[in-house]
Coordinates of C-alpha atoms in Angstrom, one line a residue:
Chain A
X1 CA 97.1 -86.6 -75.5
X2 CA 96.3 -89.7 -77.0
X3 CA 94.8 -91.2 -73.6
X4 CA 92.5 -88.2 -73.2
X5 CA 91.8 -88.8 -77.2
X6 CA 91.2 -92.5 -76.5
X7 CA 89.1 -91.8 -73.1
X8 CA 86.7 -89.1 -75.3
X9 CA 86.4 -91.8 -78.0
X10 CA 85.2 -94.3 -75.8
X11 CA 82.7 -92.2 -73.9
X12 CA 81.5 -91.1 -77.5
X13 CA 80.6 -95.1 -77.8
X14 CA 79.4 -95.3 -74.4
X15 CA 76.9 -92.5 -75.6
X16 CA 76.0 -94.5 -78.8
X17 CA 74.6 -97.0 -76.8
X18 CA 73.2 -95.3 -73.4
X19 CA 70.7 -92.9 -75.7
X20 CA 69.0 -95.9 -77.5
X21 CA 68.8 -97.3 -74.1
X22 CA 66.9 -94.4 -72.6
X23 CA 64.8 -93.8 -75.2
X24 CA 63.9 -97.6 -74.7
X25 CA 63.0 -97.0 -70.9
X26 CA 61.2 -94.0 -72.2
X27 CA 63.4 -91.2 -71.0
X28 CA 64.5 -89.6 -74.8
X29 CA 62.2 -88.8 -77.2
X30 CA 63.1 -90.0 -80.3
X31 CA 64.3 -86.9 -82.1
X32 CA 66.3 -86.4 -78.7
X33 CA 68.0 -89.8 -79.2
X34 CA 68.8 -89.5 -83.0
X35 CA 70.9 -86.2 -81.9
X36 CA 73.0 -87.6 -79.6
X37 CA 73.5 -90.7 -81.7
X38 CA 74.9 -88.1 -84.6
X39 CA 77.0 -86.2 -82.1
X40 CA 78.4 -90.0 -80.5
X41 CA 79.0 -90.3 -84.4
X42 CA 81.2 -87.1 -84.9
X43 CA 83.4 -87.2 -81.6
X44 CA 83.7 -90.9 -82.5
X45 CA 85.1 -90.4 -86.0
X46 CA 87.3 -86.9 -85.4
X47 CA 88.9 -89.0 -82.2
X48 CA 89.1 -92.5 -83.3
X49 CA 91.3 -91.7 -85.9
X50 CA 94.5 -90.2 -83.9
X51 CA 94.7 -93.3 -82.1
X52 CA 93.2 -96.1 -83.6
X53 CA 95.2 -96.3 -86.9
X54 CA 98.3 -94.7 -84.9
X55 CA 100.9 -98.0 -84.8
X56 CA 99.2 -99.0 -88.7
X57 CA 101.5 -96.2 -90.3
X58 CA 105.0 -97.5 -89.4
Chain B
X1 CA 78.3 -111.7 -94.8
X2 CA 81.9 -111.2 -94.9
X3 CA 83.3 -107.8 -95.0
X4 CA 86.7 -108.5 -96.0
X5 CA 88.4 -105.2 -94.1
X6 CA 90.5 -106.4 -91.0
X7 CA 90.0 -104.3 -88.0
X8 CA 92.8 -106.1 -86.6
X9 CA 95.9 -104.0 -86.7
X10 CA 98.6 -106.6 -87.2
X11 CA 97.2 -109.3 -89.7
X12 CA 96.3 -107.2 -92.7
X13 CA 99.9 -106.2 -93.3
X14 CA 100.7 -109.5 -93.2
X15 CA 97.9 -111.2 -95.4
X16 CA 100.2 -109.9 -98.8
X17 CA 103.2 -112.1 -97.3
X18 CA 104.3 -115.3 -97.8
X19 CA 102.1 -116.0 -100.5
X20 CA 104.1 -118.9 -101.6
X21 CA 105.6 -120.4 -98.2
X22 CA 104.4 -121.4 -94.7
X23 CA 103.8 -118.5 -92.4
X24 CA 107.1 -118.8 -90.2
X25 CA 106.7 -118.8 -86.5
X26 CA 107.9 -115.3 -85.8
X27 CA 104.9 -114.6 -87.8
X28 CA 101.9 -116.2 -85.7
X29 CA 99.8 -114.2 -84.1
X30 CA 97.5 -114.5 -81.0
X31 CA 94.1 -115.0 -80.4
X32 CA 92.8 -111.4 -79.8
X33 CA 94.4 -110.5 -83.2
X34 CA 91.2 -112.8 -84.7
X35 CA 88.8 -111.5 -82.3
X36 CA 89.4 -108.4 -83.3
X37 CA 89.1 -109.3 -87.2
X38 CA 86.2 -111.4 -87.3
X39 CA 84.2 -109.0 -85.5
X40 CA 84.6 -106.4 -87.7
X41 CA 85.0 -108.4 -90.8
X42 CA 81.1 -109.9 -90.6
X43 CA 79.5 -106.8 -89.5
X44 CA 78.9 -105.2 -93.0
X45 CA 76.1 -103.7 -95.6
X46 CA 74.8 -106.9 -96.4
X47 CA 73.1 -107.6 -92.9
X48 CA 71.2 -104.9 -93.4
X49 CA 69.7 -106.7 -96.4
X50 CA 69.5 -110.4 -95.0
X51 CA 67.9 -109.4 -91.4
X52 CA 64.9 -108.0 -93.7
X53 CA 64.8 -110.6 -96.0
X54 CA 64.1 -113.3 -92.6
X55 CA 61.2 -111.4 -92.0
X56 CA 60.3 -111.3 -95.4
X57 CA 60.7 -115.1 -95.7
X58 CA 57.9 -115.6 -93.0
X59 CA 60.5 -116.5 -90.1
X60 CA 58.9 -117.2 -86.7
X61 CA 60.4 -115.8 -82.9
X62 CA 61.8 -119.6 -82.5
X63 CA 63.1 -120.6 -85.6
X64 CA 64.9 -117.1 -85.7
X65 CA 66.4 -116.9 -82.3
X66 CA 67.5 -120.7 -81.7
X67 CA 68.1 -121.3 -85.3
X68 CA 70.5 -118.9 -85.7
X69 CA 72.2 -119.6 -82.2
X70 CA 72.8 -122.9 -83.4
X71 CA 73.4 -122.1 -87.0
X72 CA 76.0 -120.3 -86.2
X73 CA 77.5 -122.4 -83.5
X74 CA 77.7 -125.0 -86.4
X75 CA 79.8 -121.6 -88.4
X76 CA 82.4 -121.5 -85.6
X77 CA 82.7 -125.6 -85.1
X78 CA 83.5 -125.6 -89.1
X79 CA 86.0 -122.8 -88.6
X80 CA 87.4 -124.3 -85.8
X81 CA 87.4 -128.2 -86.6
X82 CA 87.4 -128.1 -90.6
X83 CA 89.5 -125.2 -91.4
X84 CA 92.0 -123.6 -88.6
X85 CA 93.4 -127.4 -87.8
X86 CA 94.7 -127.8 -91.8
X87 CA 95.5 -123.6 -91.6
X88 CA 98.0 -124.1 -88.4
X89 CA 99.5 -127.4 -90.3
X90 CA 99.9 -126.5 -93.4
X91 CA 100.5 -123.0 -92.9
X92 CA 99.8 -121.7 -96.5
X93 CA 97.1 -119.6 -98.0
X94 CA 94.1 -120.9 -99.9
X95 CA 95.8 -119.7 -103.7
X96 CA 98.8 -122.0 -103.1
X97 CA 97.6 -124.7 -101.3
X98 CA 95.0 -125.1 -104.2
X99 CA 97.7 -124.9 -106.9
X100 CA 99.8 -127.3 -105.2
X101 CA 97.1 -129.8 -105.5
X102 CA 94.9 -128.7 -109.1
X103 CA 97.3 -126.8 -110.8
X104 CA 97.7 -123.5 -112.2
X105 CA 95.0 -123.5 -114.4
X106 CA 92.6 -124.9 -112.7
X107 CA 93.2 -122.4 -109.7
X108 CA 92.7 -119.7 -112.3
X109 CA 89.4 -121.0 -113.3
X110 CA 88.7 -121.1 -109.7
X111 CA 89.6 -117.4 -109.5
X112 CA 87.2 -116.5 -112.3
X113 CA 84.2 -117.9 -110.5
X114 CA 85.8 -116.4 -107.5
X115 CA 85.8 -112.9 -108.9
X116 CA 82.6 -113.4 -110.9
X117 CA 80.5 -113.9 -107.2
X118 CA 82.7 -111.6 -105.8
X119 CA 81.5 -108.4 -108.5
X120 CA 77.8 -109.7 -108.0
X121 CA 78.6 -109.4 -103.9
X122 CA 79.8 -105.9 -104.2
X123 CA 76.7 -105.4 -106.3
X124 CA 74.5 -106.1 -104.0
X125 CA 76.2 -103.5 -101.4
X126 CA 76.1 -100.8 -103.8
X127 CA 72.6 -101.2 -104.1
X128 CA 72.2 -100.9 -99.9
X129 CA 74.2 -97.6 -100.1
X130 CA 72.5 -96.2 -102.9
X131 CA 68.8 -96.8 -101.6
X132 CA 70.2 -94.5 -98.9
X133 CA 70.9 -91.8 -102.1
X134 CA 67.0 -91.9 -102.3
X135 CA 66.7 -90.5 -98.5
X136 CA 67.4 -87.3 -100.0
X137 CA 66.4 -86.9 -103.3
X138 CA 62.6 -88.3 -104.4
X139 CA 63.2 -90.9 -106.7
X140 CA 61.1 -94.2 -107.3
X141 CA 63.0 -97.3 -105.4
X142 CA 62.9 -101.0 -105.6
X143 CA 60.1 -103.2 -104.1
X144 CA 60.8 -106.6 -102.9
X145 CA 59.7 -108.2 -105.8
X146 CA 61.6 -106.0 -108.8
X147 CA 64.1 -107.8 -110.8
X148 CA 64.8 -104.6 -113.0
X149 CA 65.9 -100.8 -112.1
X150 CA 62.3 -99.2 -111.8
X151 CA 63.6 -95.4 -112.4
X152 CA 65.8 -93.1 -113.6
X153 CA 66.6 -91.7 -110.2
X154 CA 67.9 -95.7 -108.9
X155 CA 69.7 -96.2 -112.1
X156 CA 71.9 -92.5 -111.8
X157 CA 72.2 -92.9 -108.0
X158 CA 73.7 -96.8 -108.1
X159 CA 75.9 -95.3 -111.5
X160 CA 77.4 -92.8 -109.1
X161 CA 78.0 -94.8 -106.3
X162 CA 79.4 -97.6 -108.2
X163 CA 81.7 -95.2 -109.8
X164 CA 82.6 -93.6 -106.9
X165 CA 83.3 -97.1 -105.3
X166 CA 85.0 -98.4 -108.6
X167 CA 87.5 -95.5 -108.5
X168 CA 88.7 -95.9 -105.1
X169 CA 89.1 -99.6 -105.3
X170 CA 91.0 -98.7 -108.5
X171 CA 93.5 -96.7 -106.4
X172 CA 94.1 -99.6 -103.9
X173 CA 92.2 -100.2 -100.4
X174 CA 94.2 -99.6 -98.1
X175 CA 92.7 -96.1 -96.9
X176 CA 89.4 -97.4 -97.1
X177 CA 90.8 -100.4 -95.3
X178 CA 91.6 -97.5 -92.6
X179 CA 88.3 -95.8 -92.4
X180 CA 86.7 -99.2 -92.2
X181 CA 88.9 -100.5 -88.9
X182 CA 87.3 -97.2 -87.0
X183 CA 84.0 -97.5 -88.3
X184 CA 84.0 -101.1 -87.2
X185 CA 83.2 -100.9 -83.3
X186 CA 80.9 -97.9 -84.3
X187 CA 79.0 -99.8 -86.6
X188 CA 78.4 -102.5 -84.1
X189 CA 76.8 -100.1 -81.7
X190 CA 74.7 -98.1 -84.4
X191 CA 73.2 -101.9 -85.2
X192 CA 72.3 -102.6 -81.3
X193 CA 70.8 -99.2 -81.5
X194 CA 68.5 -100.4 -84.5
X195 CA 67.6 -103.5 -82.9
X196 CA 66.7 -101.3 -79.2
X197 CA 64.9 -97.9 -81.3
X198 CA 63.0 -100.6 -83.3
X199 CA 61.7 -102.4 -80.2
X200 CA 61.0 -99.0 -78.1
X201 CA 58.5 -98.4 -81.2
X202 CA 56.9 -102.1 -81.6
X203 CA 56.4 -101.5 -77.5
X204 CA 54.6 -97.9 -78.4
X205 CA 52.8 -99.0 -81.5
X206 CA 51.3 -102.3 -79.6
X207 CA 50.6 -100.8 -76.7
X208 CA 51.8 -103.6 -74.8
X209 CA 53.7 -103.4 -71.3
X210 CA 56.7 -104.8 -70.9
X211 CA 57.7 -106.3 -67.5
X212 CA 59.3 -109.8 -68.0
X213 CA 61.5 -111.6 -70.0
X214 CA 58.3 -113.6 -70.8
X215 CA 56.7 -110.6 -72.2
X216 CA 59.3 -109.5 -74.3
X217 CA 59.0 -113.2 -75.5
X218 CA 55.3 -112.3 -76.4
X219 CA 55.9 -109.5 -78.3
X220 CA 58.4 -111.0 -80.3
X221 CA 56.3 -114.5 -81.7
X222 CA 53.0 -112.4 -81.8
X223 CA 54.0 -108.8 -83.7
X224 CA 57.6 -109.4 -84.5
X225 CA 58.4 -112.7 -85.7
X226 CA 55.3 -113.9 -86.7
X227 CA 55.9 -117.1 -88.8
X228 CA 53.0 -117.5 -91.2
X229 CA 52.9 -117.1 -94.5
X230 CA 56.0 -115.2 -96.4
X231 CA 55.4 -112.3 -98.4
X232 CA 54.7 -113.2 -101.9
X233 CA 57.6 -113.8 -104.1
X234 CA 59.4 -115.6 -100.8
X235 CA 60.4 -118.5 -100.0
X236 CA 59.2 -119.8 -96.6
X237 CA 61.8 -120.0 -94.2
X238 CA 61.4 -122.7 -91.0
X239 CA 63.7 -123.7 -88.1
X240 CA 66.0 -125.2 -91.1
X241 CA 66.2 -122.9 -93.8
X242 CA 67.3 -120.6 -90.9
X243 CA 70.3 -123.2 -89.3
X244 CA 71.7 -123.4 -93.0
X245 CA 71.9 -120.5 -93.9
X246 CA 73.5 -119.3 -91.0
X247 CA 75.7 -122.2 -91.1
X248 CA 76.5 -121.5 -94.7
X249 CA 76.5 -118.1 -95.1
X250 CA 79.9 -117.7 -94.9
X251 CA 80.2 -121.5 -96.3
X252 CA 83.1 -120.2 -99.1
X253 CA 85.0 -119.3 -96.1
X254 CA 85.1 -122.5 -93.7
X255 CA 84.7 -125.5 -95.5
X256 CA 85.5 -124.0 -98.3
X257 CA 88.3 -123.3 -97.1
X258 CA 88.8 -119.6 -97.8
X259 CA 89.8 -118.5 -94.5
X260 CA 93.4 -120.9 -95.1
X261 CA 94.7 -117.7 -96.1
X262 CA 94.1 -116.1 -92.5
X263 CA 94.3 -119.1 -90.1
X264 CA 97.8 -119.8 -91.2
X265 CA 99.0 -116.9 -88.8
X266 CA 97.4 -118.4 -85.6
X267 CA 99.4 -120.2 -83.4
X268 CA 96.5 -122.8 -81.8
X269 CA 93.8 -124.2 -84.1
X270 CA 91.4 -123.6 -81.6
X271 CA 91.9 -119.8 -82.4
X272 CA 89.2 -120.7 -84.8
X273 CA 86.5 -120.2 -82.2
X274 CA 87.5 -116.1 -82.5
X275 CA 84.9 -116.4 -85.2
X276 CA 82.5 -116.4 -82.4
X277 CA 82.5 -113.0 -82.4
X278 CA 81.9 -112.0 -86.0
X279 CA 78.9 -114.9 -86.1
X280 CA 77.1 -113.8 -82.9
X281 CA 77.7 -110.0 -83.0
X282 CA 77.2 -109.9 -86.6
X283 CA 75.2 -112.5 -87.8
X284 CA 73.0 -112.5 -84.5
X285 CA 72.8 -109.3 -83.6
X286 CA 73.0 -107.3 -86.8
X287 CA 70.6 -109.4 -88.3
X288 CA 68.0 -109.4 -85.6
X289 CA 68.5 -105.8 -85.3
X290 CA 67.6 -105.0 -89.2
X291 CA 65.0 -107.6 -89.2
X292 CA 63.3 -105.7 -86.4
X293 CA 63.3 -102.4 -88.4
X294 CA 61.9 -104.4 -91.1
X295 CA 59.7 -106.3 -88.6
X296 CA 58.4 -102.7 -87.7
X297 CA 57.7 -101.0 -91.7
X298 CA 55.5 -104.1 -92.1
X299 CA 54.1 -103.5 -88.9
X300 CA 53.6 -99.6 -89.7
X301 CA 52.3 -100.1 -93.4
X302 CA 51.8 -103.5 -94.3
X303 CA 51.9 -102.8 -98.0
X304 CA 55.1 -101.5 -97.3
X305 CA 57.4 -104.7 -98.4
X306 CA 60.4 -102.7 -99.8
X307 CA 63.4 -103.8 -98.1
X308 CA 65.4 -100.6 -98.4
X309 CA 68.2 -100.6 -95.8
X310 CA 68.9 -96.3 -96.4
X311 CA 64.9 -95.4 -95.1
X312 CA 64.4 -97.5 -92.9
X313 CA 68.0 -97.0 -90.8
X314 CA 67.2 -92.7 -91.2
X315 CA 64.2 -93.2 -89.5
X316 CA 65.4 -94.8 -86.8
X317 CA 68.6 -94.0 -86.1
X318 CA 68.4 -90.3 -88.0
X319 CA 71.7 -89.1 -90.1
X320 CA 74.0 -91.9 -87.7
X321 CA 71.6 -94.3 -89.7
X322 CA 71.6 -93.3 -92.8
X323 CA 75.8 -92.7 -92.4
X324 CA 75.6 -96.2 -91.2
X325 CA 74.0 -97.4 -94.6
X326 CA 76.3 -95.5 -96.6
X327 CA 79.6 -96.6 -94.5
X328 CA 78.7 -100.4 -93.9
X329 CA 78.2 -100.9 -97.6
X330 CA 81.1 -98.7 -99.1
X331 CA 83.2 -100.0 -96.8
X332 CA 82.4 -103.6 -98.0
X333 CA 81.9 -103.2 -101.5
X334 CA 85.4 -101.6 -101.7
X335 CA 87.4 -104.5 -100.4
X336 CA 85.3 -106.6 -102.6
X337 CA 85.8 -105.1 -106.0
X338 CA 89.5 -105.0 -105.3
X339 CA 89.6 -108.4 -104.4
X340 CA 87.7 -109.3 -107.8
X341 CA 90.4 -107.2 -109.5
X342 CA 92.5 -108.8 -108.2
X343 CA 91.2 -112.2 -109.1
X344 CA 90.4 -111.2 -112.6
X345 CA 94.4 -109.8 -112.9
X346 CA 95.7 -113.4 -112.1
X347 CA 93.9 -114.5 -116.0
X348 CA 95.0 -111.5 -117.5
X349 CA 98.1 -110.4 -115.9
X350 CA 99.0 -108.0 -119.0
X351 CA 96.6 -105.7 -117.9
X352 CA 97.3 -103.2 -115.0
X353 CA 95.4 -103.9 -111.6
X354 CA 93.7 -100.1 -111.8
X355 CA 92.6 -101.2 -115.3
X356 CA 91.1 -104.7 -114.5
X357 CA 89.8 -103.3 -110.7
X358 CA 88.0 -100.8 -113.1
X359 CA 86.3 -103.5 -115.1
X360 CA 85.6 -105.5 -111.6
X361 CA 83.5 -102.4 -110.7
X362 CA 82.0 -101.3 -113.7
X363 CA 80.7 -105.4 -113.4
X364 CA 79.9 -104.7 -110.1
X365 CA 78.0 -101.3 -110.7
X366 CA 75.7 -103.3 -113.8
X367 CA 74.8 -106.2 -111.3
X368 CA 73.9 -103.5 -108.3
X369 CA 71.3 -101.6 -111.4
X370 CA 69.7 -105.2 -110.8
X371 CA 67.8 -105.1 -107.2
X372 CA 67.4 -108.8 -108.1
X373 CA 70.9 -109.9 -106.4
X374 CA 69.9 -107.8 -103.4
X375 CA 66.3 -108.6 -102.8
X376 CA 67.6 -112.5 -103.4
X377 CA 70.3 -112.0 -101.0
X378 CA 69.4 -115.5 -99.5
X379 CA 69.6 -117.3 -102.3
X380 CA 72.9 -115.3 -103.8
X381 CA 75.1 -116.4 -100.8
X382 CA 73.2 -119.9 -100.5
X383 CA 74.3 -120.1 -104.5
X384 CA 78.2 -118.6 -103.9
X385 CA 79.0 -121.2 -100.6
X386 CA 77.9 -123.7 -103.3
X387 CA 79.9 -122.8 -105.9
X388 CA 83.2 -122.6 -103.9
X389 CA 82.5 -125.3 -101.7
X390 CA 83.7 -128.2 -104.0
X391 CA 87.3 -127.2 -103.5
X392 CA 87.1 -127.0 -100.1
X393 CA 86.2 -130.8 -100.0
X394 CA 89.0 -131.5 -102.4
X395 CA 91.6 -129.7 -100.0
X396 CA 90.4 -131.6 -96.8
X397 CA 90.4 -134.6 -98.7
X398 CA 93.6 -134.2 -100.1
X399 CA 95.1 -133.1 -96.8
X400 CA 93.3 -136.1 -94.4
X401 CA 92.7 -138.7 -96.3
X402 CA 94.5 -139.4 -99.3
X403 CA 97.8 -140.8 -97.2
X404 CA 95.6 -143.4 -95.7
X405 CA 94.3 -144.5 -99.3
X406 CA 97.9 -144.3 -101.1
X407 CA 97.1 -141.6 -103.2
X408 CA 99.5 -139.2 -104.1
X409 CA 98.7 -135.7 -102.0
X410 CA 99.7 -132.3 -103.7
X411 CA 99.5 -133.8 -107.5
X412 CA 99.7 -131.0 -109.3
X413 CA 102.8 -130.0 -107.2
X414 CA 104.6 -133.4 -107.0
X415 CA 104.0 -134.3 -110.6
X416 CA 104.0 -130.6 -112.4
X417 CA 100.8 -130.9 -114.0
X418 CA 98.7 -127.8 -114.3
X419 CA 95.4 -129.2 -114.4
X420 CA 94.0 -131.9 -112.4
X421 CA 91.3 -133.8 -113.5
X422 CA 90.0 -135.3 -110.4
X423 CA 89.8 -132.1 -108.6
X424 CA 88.0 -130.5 -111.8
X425 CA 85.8 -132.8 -112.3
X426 CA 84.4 -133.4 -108.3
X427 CA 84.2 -129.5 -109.0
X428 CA 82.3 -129.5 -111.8
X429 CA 80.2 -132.5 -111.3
X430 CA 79.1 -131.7 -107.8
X431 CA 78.1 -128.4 -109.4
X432 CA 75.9 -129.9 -112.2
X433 CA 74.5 -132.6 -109.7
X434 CA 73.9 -130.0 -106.9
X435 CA 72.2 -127.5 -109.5
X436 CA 70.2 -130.4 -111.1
X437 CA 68.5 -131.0 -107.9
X438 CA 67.6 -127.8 -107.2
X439 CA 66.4 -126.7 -110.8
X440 CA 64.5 -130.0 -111.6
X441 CA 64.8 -132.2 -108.2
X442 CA 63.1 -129.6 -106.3
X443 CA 65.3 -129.1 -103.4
X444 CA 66.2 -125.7 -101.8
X445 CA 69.4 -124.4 -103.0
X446 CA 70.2 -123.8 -99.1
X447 CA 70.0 -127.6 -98.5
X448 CA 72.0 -128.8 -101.2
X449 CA 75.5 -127.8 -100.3
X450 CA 76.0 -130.3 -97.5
X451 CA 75.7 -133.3 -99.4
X452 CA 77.5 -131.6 -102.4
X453 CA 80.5 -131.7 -99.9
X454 CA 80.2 -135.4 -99.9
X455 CA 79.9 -135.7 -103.2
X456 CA 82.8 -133.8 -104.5
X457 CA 85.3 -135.5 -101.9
X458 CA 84.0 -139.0 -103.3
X459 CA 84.5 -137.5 -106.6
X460 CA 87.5 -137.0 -106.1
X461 CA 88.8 -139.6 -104.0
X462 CA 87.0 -141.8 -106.9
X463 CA 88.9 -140.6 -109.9
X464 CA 91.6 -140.0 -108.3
X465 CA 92.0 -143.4 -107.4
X466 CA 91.4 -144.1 -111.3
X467 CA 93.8 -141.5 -112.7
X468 CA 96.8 -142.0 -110.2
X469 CA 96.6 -145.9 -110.3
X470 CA 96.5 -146.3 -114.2
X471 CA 99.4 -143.7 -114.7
X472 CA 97.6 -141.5 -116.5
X473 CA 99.4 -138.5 -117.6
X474 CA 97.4 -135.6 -117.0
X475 CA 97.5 -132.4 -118.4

């Protein structure tokens, strides 16, 4: 579970970056890019958090 | 600037520990540990400010780029040559190794001053998230040039935010310490996005085609980076001003001598070069990015010279932008108001730390009504290396030299004084001296740290050499 949480996570960041980098080539319009940069935002922080803080607690 | 959350997992448990003691070697920890930290720890609310102010100050494409490569090369050499070699030696945090040289109350003084910039810090990153507060409700906002709340609106929106802040702090930072380690790598990436939405829209508002490395180059020294005149109210910034104060940015820290406290859990003293990542993700990157968006209002409006971190991110970046704001400078301010409580608990230990972490934010909430601190962002952290950096000259003397002269190293420890003069007095009169010159002498307060180094280790090799060798008693 935590793989598949991890492997969502980091295709969340991969998004952050890839939709700036099309609208920058011209292939998103702006309004497109902010969308996908506030979905990347969401799946980041509801996954992130099962893993990331997961060996803090003990 | 130095957001003081770790994302590293292992260190910030261990940052509470052995306060009074060498780290033991079961402690240490290895290099990716400080990768991890420094990255996240200098990515914060305040580059949102300083980025901006660059542009404001009238920075050209050259002077920007290469000064701040090198600038902050000069950052990592000081973290790596100056402060990890005594942090692996001595192994002790900054606190005690200060006390074991100047004495209790002299350390406490120093944690007054420290608390003091430390609430007018978390100030200024109250006032970046609240000018994203005025994204959604209409309410009049600072210009560059205001010294003084301007509206209602500001002065209820920075109240609440403050409070909010305050209040958490008050209750310990550990769960904000939490949300900040997963915002960290997020954070990074919604800055880079700045920095490439902002140049998409220079591209489409110029017109210009960009095919070459060289034309990007254009772009930048002819719309972006312009050099010229700064906007009025600003200091002119040039290939220097832009070296030091990325050298010195996070001055308190590395010669100062700050970062003792986290360097004494790396194994190697060359782990100091982990900084790397925090100066050239953080104060490279980050900076250029929000100087572009800045770089692009000007461009859009050129009577629009408000540098208001909360707009400008929305309308790039949409809500991530605006969460960005608000995150990045919570996430900051929080660690920073705690860590004045905590400074301001050592003087008045009778009080409880909610209580005096309170007070630290209520202080901090006042100085973030005041866009002053945050509009002079550049001179605020140029004024807070210089402040702290006295004592770091009195530890690296104390540590390297004053063997090879006879003197006695640790006095305050070896003798059980609580105050020693020497170390006061290179503090205090490299302060006065430093401040003289730039309030009357008419250099740049960004200039004058470097020499007030040197003049607070002769200070205090000086008098030391006159206190120690005629027996004085001190107090």
């Amino acid at each position: 579970m935590i793989k598949i949480l991890k492997t969502i996570s980091m295709l969340s960041l991969l998004l952050l970056i890839l939709a700036p980098l099309a609208y920058l080539q011209g292939r998103l319009q702006l309004d497109t890019t902010k969308t996908w940069l506030i979905v990347a935002t969401l799946v980041w922080f509801i996954s992130a958090p099962f893993w990331m803080n997961h060996g803090r607690q003990s | 600037m130095q957001n003081e959350n770790n994302t590293d997992k292992s260190i910030e448990p261990q940052v509470n520990e052995y306060e009074r003691e060498p780290v033991p070697k079961k402690s240490l920890l290895g290099f990716k540990s400080f990768v991890g930290m420094y990255a996240g720890e200098h990515c914060a609310g305040t580059e949102l400010m300083i980025g901006p102010l660059f542009v404001a100050a009238g920075v050209s494409a050259f002077d920007l780029i290469i000064g701040l490569l090198l600038g902050n090369l000069l950052a990592v050499l000081s973290w790596t040559f100056i402060t990890a070699p005594i942090a692996t030696r001595a192994r002790l945090t900054l606190y005690y190794q200060l006390e074991k040289i100047c004495g209790r109350k002299l350390v406490t003084l120093y944690n007054l001053a420290n608390g003091i910039m430390f609430c007018f810090l978390a100030g200024a990153m109250i006032t970046v998230s609240a000018t994203a507060v005025g994204v959604w409700f209409d309410f009049r906002m600072p210009e560059l040039n205001d010294l003084y709340p301007n509206s209602f609106g500001w002065v209820l929106s920075v109240l609440i935010v403050g409070a909010l802040i305050s209040i958490v702090a008050g209750y310990g930072y550990r769960s904000v310490a939490n949300i900040a380690n997963i915002a960290a790598p997020w954070m990074v990436l919604v800055f880079l996005a700045f920095g490439i939405i902002a140049l998409r829209q220079f591209i489409q508002l110029t017109g210009v085609e960009i095919h070459s490395l060289s034309d990007l180059w254009d772009l930048a020294n002819n719309r972006i980076w312009t050099g010229g005149e700064p906007l009025a109210g600003q200091v002119k910034f040039t290939f220097w001003h832009v070296i030091f104060f990325a050298w010195f940015c996070n001055l308190a820290m590395h010669i100062g001598m700050a970062d003792l406290s986290v360097l004494r859990f790396a194994k190697k003293s060359w782990y100091g070069l982990a900084s790397s990542t925090g100066m050239y993700i953080g104060h490279f990157m980050a900076w250029i990015s929000a100087s572009l968006l800045y770089a692009l209002q000007l461009n859009q409006n050129a009577a629009d010279t408000a540098v208001l971190p909360g707009p400008m991110a929305f309308k790039a970046a949409g809500l991530a932008g605006i969460l960005c704001v608000i995150i990045a400078g919570w996430t900051t301010a929080n660690p920073t108001i705690y860590r004045a409580g905590l400074a301001f608990q050592a003087i008045m230990p009778k009080f409880s730390r909610f209580k005096v972490t309170l007070f630290a934010g209520l202080a901090a909430t006042i100085a973030g009504l005041f866009p002053a601190i945050a509009m002079r962002l550049l001179d605020f952290v140029a004024l807070y290396g210089l402040v702290l950096v006295p004592m770091g000259a009195v530890i690296f003397v104390d540590f390297y030299i004053f063997k090879r002269l006879g003197l006695q190293q640790n006095l305050a420890a070896e003798r059980g004084i609580s105050f020693n003069r020497a170390a006061a007095l290179a503090w205090f009169v490299t302060l006065a001296a430093c401040m003289a010159l730039v309030l009357y002498g008419g250099v740049q307060i960004y200039f004058v740290s470097l020499p007030g180094w040197f003049v607070a280790a002769l200070i205090y090799i000086l008098f030391s050499m006159i206190y120690q060798k005629s027996g004085e008693q001190q107090s």
